[in-house]
XYZ file of C-alpha atoms in Angstrom:
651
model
C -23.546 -4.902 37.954
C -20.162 -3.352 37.297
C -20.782 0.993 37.283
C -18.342 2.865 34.814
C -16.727 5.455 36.673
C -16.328 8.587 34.918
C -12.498 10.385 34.771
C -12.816 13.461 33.246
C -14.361 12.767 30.376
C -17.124 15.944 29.258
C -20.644 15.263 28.921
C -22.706 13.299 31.086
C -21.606 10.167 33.492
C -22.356 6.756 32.068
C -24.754 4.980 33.911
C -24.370 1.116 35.107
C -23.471 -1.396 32.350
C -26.444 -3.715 32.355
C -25.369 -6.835 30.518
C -26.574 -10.028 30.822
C -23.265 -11.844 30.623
C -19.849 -11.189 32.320
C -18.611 -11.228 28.794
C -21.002 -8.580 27.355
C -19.841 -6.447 30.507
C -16.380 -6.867 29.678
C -17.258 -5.600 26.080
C -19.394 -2.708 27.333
C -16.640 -1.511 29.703
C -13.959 -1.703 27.266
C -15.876 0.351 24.805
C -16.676 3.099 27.297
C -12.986 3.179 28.285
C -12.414 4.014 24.388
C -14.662 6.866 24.472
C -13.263 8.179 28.001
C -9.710 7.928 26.494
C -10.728 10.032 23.223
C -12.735 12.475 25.639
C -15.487 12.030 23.747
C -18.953 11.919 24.587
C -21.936 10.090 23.327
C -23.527 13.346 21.550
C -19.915 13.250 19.988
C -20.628 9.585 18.826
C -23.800 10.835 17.087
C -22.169 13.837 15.018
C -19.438 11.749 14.094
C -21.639 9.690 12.066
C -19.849 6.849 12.061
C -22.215 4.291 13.330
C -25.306 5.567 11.898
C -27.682 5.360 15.307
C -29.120 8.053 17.763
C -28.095 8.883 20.985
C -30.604 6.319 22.147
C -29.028 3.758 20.448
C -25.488 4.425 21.155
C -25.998 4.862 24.951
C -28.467 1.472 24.805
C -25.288 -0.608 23.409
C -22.559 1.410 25.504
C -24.929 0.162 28.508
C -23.996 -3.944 26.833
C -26.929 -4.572 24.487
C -27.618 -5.093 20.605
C -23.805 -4.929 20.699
C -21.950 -6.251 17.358
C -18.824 -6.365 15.067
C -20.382 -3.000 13.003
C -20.818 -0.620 16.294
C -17.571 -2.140 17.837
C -15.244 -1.017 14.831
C -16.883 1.817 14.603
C -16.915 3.181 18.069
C -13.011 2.225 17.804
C -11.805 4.377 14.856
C -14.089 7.122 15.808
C -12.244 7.169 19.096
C -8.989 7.148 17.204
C -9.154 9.323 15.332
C -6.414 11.982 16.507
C -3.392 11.259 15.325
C -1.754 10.634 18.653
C -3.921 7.700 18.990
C -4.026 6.541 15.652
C -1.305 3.940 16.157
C -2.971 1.953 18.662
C -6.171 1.382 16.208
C -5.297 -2.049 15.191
C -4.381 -3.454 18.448
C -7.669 -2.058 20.089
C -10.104 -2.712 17.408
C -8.473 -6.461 17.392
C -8.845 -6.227 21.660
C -12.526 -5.333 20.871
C -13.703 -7.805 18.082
C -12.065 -10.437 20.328
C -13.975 -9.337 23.597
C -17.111 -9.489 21.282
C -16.502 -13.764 19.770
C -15.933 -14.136 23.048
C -19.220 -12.549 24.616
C -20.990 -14.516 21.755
C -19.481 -17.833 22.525
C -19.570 -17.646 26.646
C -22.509 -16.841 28.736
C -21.263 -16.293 32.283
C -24.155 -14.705 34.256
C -23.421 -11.401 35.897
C -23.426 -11.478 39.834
C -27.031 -10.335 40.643
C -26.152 -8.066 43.708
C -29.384 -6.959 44.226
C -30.214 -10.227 46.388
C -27.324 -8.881 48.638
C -28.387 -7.459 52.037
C -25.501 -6.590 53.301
C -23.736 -3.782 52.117
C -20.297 -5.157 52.836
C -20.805 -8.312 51.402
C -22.124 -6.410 48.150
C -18.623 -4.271 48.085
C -16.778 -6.782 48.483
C -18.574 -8.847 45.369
C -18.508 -6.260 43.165
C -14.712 -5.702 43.550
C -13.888 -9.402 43.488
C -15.922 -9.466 40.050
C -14.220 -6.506 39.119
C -10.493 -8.058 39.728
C -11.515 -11.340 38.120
C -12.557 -9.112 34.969
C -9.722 -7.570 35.264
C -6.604 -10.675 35.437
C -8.225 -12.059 32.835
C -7.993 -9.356 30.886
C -4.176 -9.040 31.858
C -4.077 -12.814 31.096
C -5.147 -12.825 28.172
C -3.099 -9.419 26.893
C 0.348 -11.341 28.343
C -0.728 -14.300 25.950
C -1.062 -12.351 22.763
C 2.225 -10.552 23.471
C 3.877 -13.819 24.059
C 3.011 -14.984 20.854
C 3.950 -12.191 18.813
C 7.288 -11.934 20.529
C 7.846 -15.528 19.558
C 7.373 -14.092 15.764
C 9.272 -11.786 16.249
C 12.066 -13.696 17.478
C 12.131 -16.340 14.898
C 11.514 -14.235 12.182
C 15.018 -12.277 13.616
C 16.993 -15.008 13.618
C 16.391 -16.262 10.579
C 16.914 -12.928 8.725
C 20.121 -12.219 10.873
C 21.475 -15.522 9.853
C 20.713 -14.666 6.043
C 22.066 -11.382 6.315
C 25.275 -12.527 7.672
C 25.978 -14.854 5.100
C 24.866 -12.323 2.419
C 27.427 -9.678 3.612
C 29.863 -12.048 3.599
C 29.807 -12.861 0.397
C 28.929 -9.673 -0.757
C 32.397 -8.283 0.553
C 34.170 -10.602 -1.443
C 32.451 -9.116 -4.318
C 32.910 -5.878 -3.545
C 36.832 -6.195 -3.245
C 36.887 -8.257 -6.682
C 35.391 -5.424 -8.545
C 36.877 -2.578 -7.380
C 40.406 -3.999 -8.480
C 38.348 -4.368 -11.734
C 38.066 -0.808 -11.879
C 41.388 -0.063 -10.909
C 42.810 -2.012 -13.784
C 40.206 -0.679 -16.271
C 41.083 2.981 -14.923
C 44.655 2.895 -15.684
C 44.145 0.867 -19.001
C 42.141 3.984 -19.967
C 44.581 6.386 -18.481
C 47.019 5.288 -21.187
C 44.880 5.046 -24.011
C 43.955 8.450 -23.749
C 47.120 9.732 -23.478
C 48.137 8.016 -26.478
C 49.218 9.914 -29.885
C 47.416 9.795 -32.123
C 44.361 8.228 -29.356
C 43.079 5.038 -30.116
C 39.417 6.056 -30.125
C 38.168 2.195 -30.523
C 39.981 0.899 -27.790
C 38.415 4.159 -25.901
C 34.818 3.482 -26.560
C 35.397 -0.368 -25.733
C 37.420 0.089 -22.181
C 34.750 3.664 -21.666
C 31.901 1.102 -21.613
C 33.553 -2.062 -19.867
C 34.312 0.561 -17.095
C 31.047 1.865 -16.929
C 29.691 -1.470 -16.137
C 31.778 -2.502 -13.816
C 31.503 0.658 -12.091
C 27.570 -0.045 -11.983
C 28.333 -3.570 -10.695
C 30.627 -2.491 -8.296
C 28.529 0.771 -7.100
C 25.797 -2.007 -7.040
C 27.382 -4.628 -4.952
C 28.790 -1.763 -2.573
C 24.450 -0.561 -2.049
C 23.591 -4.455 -1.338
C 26.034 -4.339 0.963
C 25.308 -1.473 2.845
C 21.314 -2.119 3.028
C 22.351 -5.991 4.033
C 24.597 -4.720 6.876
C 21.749 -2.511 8.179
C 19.059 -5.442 7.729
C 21.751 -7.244 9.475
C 21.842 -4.420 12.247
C 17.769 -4.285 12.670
C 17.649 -7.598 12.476
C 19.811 -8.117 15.826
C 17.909 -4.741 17.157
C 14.532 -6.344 16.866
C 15.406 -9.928 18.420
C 17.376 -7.979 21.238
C 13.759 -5.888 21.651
C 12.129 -9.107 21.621
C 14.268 -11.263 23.988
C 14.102 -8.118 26.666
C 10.404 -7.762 26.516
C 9.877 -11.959 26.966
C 11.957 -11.730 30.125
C 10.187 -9.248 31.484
C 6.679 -11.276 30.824
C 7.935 -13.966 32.330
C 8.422 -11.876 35.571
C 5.161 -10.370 35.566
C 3.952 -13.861 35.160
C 6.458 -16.368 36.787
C 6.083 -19.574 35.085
C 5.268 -18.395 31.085
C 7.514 -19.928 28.806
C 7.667 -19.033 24.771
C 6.869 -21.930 22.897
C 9.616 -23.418 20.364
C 10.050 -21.298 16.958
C 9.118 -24.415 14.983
C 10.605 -25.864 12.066
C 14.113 -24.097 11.093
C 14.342 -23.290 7.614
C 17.093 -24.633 5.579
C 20.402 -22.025 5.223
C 20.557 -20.027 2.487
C 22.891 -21.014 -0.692
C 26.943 -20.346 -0.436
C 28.033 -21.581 -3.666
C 27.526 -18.164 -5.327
C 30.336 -19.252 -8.282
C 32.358 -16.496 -9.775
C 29.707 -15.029 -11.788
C 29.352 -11.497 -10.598
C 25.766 -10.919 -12.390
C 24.447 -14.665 -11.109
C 25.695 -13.440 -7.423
C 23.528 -10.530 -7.406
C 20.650 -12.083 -8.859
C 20.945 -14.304 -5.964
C 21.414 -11.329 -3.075
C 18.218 -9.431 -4.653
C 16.353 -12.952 -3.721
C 17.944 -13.502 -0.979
C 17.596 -9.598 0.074
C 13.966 -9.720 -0.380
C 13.374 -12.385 1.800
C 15.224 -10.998 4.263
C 13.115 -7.757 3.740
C 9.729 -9.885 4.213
C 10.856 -11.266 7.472
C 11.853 -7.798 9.122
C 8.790 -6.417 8.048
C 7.244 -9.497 9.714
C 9.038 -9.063 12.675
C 8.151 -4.893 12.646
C 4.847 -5.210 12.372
C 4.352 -8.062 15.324
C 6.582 -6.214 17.577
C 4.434 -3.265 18.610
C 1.486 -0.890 16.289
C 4.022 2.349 16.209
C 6.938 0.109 14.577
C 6.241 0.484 11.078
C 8.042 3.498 11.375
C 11.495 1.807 11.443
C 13.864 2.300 8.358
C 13.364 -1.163 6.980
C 15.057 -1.935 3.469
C 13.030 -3.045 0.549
C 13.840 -4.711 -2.754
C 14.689 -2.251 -5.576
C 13.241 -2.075 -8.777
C 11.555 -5.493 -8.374
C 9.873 -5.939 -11.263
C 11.996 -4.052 -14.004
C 14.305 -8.432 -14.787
C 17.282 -9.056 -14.214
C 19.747 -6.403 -14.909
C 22.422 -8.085 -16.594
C 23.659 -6.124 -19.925
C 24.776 -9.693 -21.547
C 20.768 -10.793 -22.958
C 20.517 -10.047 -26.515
C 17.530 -11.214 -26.908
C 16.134 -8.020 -26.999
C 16.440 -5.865 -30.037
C 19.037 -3.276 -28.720
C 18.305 0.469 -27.398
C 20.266 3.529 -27.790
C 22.213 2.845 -24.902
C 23.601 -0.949 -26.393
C 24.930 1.427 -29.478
C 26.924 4.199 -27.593
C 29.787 2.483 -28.131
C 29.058 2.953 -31.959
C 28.265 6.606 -31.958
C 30.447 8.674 -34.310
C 33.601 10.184 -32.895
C 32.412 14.500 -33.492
C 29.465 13.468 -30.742
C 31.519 10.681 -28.463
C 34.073 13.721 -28.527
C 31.968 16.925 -27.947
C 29.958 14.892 -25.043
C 33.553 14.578 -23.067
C 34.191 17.764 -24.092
C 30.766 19.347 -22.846
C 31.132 17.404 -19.634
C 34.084 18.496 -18.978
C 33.256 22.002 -19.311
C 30.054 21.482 -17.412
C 32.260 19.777 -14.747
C 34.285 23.070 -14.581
C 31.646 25.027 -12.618
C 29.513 22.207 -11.194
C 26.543 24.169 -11.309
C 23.221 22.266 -11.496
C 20.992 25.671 -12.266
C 23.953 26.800 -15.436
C 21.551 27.824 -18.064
C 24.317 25.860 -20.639
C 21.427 22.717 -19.736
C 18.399 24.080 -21.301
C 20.318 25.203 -24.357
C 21.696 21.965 -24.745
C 18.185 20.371 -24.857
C 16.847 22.507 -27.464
C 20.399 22.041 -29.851
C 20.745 18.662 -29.325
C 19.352 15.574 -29.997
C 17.497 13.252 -27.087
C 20.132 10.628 -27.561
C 23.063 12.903 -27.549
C 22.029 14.788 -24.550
C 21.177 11.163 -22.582
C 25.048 10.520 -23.860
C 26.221 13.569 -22.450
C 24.133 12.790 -18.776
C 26.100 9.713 -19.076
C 29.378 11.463 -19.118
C 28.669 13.533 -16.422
C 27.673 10.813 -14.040
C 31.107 8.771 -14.741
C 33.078 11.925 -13.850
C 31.130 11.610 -10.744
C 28.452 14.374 -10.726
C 25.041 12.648 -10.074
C 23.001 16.085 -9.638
C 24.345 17.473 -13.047
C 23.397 14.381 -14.575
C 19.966 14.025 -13.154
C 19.431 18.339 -14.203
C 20.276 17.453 -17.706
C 17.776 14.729 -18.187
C 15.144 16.346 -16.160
C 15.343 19.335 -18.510
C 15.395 16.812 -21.634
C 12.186 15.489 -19.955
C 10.337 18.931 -19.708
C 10.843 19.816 -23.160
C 10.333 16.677 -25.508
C 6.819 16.174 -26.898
C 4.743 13.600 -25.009
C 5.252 10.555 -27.996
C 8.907 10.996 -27.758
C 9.261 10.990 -23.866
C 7.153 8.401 -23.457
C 9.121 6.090 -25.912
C 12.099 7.042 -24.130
C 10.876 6.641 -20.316
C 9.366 2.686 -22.000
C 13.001 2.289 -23.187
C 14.714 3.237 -19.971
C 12.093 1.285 -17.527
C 10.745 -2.033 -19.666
C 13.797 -3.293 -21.525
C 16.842 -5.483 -19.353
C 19.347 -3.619 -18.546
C 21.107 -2.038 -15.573
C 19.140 -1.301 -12.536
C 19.992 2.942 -12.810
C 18.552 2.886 -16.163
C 15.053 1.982 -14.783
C 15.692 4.775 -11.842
C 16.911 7.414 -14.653
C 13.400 6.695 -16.940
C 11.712 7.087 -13.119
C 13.284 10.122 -12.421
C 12.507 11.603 -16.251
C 8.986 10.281 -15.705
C 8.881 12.452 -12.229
C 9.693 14.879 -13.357
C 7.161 15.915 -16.569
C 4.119 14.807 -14.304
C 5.019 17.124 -11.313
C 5.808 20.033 -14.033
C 4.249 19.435 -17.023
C 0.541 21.151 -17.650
C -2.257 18.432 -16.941
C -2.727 18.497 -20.883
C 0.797 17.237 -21.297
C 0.433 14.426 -18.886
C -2.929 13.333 -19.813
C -1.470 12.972 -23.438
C 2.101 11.309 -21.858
C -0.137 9.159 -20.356
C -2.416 8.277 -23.327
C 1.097 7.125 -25.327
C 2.005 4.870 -22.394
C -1.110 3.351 -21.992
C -0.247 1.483 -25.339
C 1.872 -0.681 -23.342
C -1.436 -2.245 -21.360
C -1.318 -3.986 -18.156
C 2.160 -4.638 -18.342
C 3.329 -1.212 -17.379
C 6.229 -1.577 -15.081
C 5.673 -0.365 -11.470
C 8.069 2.701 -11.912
C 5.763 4.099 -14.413
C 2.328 3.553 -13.032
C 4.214 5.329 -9.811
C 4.685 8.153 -11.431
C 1.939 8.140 -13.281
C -0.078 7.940 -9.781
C 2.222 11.155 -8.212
C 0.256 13.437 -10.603
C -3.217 12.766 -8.093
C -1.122 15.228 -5.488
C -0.820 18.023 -7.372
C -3.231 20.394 -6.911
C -6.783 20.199 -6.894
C -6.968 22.665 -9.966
C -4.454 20.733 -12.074
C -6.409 17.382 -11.419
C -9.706 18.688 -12.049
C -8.004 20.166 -15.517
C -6.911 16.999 -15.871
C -10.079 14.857 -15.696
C -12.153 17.163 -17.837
C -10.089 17.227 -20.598
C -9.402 13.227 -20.119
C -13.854 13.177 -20.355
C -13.967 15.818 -22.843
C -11.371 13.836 -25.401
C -13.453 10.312 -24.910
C -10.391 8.424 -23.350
C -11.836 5.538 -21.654
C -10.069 2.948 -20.116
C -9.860 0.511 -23.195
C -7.701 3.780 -24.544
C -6.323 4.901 -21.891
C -4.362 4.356 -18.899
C -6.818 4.517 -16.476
C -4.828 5.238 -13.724
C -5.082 8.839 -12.143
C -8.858 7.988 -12.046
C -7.984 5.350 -9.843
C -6.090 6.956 -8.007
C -8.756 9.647 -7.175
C -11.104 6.849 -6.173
C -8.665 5.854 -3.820
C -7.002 8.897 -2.510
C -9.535 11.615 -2.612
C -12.232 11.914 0.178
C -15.923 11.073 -1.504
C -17.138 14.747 -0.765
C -14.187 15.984 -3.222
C -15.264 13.703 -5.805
C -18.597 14.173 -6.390
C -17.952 17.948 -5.591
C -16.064 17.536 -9.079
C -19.079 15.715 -10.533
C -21.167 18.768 -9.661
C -18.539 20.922 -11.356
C -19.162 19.054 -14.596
C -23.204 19.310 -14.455
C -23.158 23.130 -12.845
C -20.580 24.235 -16.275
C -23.359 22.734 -18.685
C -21.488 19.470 -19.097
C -24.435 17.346 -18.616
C -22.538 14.707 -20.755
C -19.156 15.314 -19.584
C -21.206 14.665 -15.831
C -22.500 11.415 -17.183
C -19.211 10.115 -18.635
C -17.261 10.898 -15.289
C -19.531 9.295 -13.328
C -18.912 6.243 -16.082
C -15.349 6.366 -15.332
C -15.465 6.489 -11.559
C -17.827 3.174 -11.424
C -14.766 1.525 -14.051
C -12.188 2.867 -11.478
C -13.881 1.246 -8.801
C -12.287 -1.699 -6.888
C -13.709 -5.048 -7.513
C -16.075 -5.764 -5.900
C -15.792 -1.702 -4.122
C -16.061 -2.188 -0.214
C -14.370 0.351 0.672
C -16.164 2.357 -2.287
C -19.705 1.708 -1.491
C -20.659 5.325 -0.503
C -19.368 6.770 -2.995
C -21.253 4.234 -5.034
C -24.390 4.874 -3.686
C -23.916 8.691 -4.149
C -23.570 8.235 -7.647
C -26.821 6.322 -7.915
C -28.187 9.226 -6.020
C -27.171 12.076 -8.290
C -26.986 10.117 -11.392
C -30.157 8.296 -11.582
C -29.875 7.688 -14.923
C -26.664 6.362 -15.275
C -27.106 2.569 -17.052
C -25.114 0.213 -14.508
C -27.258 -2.991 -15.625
C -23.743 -4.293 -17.645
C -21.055 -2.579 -15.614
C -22.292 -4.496 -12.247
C -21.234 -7.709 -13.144
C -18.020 -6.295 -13.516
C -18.219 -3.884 -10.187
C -19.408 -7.027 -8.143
C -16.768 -9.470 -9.220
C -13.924 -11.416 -6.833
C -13.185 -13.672 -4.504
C -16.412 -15.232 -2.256
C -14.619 -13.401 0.976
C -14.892 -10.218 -1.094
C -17.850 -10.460 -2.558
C -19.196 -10.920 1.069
C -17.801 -7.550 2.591
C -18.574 -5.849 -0.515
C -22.836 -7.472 0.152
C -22.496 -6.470 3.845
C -21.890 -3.324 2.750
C -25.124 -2.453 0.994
C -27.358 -3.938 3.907
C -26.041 -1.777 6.493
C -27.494 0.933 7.715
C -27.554 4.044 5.444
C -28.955 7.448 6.109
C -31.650 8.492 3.748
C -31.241 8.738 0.455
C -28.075 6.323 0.757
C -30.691 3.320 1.960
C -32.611 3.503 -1.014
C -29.921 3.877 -3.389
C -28.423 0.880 -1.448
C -31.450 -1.228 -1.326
C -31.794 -0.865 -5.216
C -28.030 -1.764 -5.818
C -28.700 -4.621 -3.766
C -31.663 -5.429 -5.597
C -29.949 -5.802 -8.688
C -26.582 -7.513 -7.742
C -27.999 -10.149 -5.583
C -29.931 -11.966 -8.769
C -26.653 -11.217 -10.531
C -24.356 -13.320 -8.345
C -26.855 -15.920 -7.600
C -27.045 -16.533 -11.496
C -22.875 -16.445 -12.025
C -21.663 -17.850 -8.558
C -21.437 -21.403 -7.919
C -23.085 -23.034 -4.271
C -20.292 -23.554 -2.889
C -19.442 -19.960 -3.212
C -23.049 -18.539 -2.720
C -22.491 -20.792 0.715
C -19.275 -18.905 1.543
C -21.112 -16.002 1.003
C -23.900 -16.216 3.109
C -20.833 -17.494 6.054
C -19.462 -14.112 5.740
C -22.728 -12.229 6.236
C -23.249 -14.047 9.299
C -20.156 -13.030 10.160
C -20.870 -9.414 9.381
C -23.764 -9.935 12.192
C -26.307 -10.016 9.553
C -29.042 -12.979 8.535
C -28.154 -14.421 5.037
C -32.004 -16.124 5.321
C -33.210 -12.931 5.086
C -31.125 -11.804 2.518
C -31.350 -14.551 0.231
C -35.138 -14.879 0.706
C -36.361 -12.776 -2.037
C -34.380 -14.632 -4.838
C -35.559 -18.084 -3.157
C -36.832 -19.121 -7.530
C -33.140 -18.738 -8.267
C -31.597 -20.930 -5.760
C -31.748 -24.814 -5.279
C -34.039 -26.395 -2.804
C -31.401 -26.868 -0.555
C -29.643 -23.741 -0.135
C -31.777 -21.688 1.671
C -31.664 -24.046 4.874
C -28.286 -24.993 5.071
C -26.382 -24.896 7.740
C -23.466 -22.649 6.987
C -26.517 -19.736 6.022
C -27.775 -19.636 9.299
C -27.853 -15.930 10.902
């Protein structure tokens, strides 16, 4: 047997790993080396909770028996848990399920050294067995890096050679339009120092400017973000190339296999059509995007941390300004506003320009004289003379102060209708803005008026929507109990802060806000928030099902007979994890509310899933180290003859 030394971890020593397999061992040893690293202890283990056994138990499977995938991922993220060693979680709890399909598909017996005599002989054994354990474990590491770095590689190339022939085109671009805007700046040069001035002419070669100043200010970002996808790119495959060569020291003879089929080259034949070129570079960008973030993540666990690029705005259309298809906004008519407010906007812009000052009180006056259109005009004006802040000021004080119909209808019309990208980011920024300021009562009744749009809410908005969950605790409890109090459900209302508590908040916080409601005589309000939690729930809710089974616990009598169906609903691989969850061991009361859950979601999906996904079921519980037999035996009159021996159910 192989001993586990201790090296300064507190608590007791381990004793001798006493596995019946070589494999097992391996397991057993790795694990302890996880709890050394952490300086934990076993006691530790217990009070973390995490895998729900005694100190008995833990030390029994630490010592290589009744070990499986459940204590394995646990033991892993309990040891790491400190920051520090949170980036290597994924790599080790990958190491460890792999050790354990391993240990359950080999069965090398362990050297039984207690037939050896001889004291020497028995030394040297145990450190030959040791060793052997040891290079394989190297082996086997060197292999996995290999084959990442071979990702990584490939998925380099092919976004360096994209990016190169994206820039280039991309420069041509840029060069085109800015002589664009040359010409259009001296054309309007003149007509504004005409006498008497051609106002017309003025509003037509104002807005032809301002759009090619947005194409060219466009063009000139694509750029930029594909020259620095360009430089990554060539970072990463230099990273990548280094670390093969020095593999293929450590182990002679490796050789990478071949990247495999080469993808075709990217499209030249952009045309002349400046709006048709950049639809083309946002494609062509966001593939280039997937395969750095390929690359990133294969390269090493800490790398997400590397300024990669992303699409913008990808789901707001295409941004050209030529579709009329759509009935026109306020900003398609600025070119028809009367001359007193076309005037008195260049005027006030001007003026504002004079000082430059972004807290001038001039901005909240101007909100309350004005109206919404006019003052949008006027933010306009200030960002063509160039000042961004003043521009973003004026419309963030426009945001604070209309009623909740009116700024909702004018964050839809910035964010949901085509037009140019900065007109999405402007309706983001307004959106921002009232749900970080505004009282919870304003934001729960913004959010009520854009909930009328339904599930096709642009991104942008449920974002911002989402930001309000960070505020504090207060505001969001505020928040919820007036959103109970007023009856909006989610057939009336944008359900998604709720969600976003389900999601972001720890499950202690949440039902400490349930007991808030009962404890202030809401026995109702109690009732309907626990309603609205189970609807917020993922489906099916994995990740969820404590904070499922805590609701069953407080809130006995909450009716979840025809919300289940919809709770326990997905894909067969879902449905699976979400199954495994309620059969795994739960501390009192949790393992009777889970046993009753189970109880009434198991005849549930029997009755609405098909056999071939009830069979993909039962796979993943035997995957999950449970017995699907034993699971599906109660509800053996609902099933076919068949099912309950097949093969792919066995434990």
């Amino acid at each position: 047997m192989v001993e586990q030394q201790s090296s300064g971890r507190p608590g007791r020593k381990f004793g001798p790993v006493r596995a019946d397999t070589e494999e097992y061992t391996a397991l057993a040893t790795f694990l302890r080396k996880r709890v050394e690293a952490a300086g934990m202890t076993v006691q530790a283990l217990v009070e973390t909770g995490v895998t729900g056994l005694n100190k008995s138990a833990i030390s029994e499977r630490l010592a290589g028996a009744k070990l499986d995938a459940g204590f394995v991922t646990a033991v892993v993220e309990a040891c790491t848990d400190a920051p520090e060693l949170r980036p290597s979680r994924a790599r080790l709890l990958a190491e460890g399920l792999n050790l354990l399909a391993r240990a359950e598909n080999r069965r090398t017996p362990v050297l039984d050294l207690t037939r050896e005599k001889d004291p020497v002989s028995r030394n040297v054994a145990v450190a030959a067995q040791a060793r052997t354990i040891e290079l394989y474990e190297e082996l086997r590491l060197k292999n996995g890096q290999l084959d990442s770095l071979n990702r990584v590689r490939h998925q380099s190339e092919l976004a360096l050679r994209d990016a190169t022939a994206l820039a280039s085109v991309l420069s041509v671009w840029v060069v085109v339009l800015a002589g664009e805007v040359e010409h259009l700046s001296r054309e309007r040069e003149l007509t504004m120092a005409a006498v008497p001035p051609d106002l017309p002419r003025l509003r037509s070669i104002d807005s032809e400017l301002t759009r090619t100043i947005e194409r060219h200010d466009r063009t000139s970002a694509r750029l930029a973000r594909t020259d620095r996808d360009r430089q990554l790119a060539t970072a990463l495959l230099a990273e990548a190339m280094t670390r093969t060569r020095e593999i293929r020291r450590e182990r002679g003879t490796a050789q990478l296999p071949g990247p495999g089929v080469e993808e075709a080259a990217p499209q030249s034949g952009y045309g002349d059509d400046v709006d048709a070129a950049l639809d083309r570079a946002e494609a062509v960008s966001r593939t280039i995007a997937d395969r750095l973030r390929g690359a990133v993540a294969d390269l090493d666990d800490g790398a997400e941390t590397l300024p990669l690029s992303t699409a913008d705005n990808a789901d707001n259309g295409p941004t050209s300004t030529d579709d009329m298809d759509n009935p026109p906004r306020w900003w398609d008519t600025l070119g028809e506003v009367p001359t007193g407010v076309f005037t008195w906007a260049e005027e006030t812009a001007v003026s504002l320009l004079a000082t430059r000052d972004p807290a001038d009180p001039s901005f909240e006056a101007l909100v309350r004289k004005r109206q919404s259109q006019e003052v949008m005009l006027l933010a306009d004006r200030l960002l063509v003379h160039g000042w961004a802040e003043g521009s973003v000021r004026l419309r963030s004080t426009l945001a604070l102060s209309l009623p909740p119909e009116e700024l909702a209808w004018l964050v839809l019309a910035l964010t949901m209708t085509r037009g140019p990208t900065w007109r999405a980011e402007q309706g983001a920024q307004m959106l921002l803005a009232a749900v970080v300021q505004r009282t919870p009562s304003d934001v729960l009744a913004l959010t009520a008026q854009l909930a009328d749009v339904g599930a096709n809410l642009p991104r942008v908005v449920r974002s911002g929507i989402i930001a309000f969950v960070r505020r504090p605790r207060a505001d969001v409890t505020d928040y919820l109990r007036e959103q109970v109090g007023q009856g909006y459900y989610p057939s009336a209302h944008n359900n998604l802060v709720i969600r976003a508590v389900v999601r972001e908040w720890p499950t202690e916080k949440i039902l400490a806000l349930v007991d808030e409601l009962r404890d202030a005589g809401s026995e109702k309000n109690s009732h309907d928030f626990g309603m609205l939690l189970i609807d917020a729930l993922p489906q099916p809710p994995f990740a969820q099902t404590e904070l499922l089974l805590h609701l069953w616990t407080k809130l006995p009598h909450l009716d979840l007979d025809e919300r289940l169906p919809g709770v326990y609903h997905g894909e067969s691989k879902e449905l699976a994890d979400a199954v495994a969850a309620l059969y795994q061991e739960w501390p009192p009361p949790l393992d009777r509310a889970a046993r009753e859950l189970a109880s009434a979601v198991m005849p549930q999906l029997i009755r609405r899933e098909s056999l071939a996904s009830l069979d993909m079921i039962a796979r993943g519980l035997a995957e999950h180290q449970l017995s699907p037999e034993r699971i599906f035996a109660p509800y053996r009159d609902l099933l076919t003859p068949d099912f309950i021996s097949h093969p792919g159910t066995g434990a």
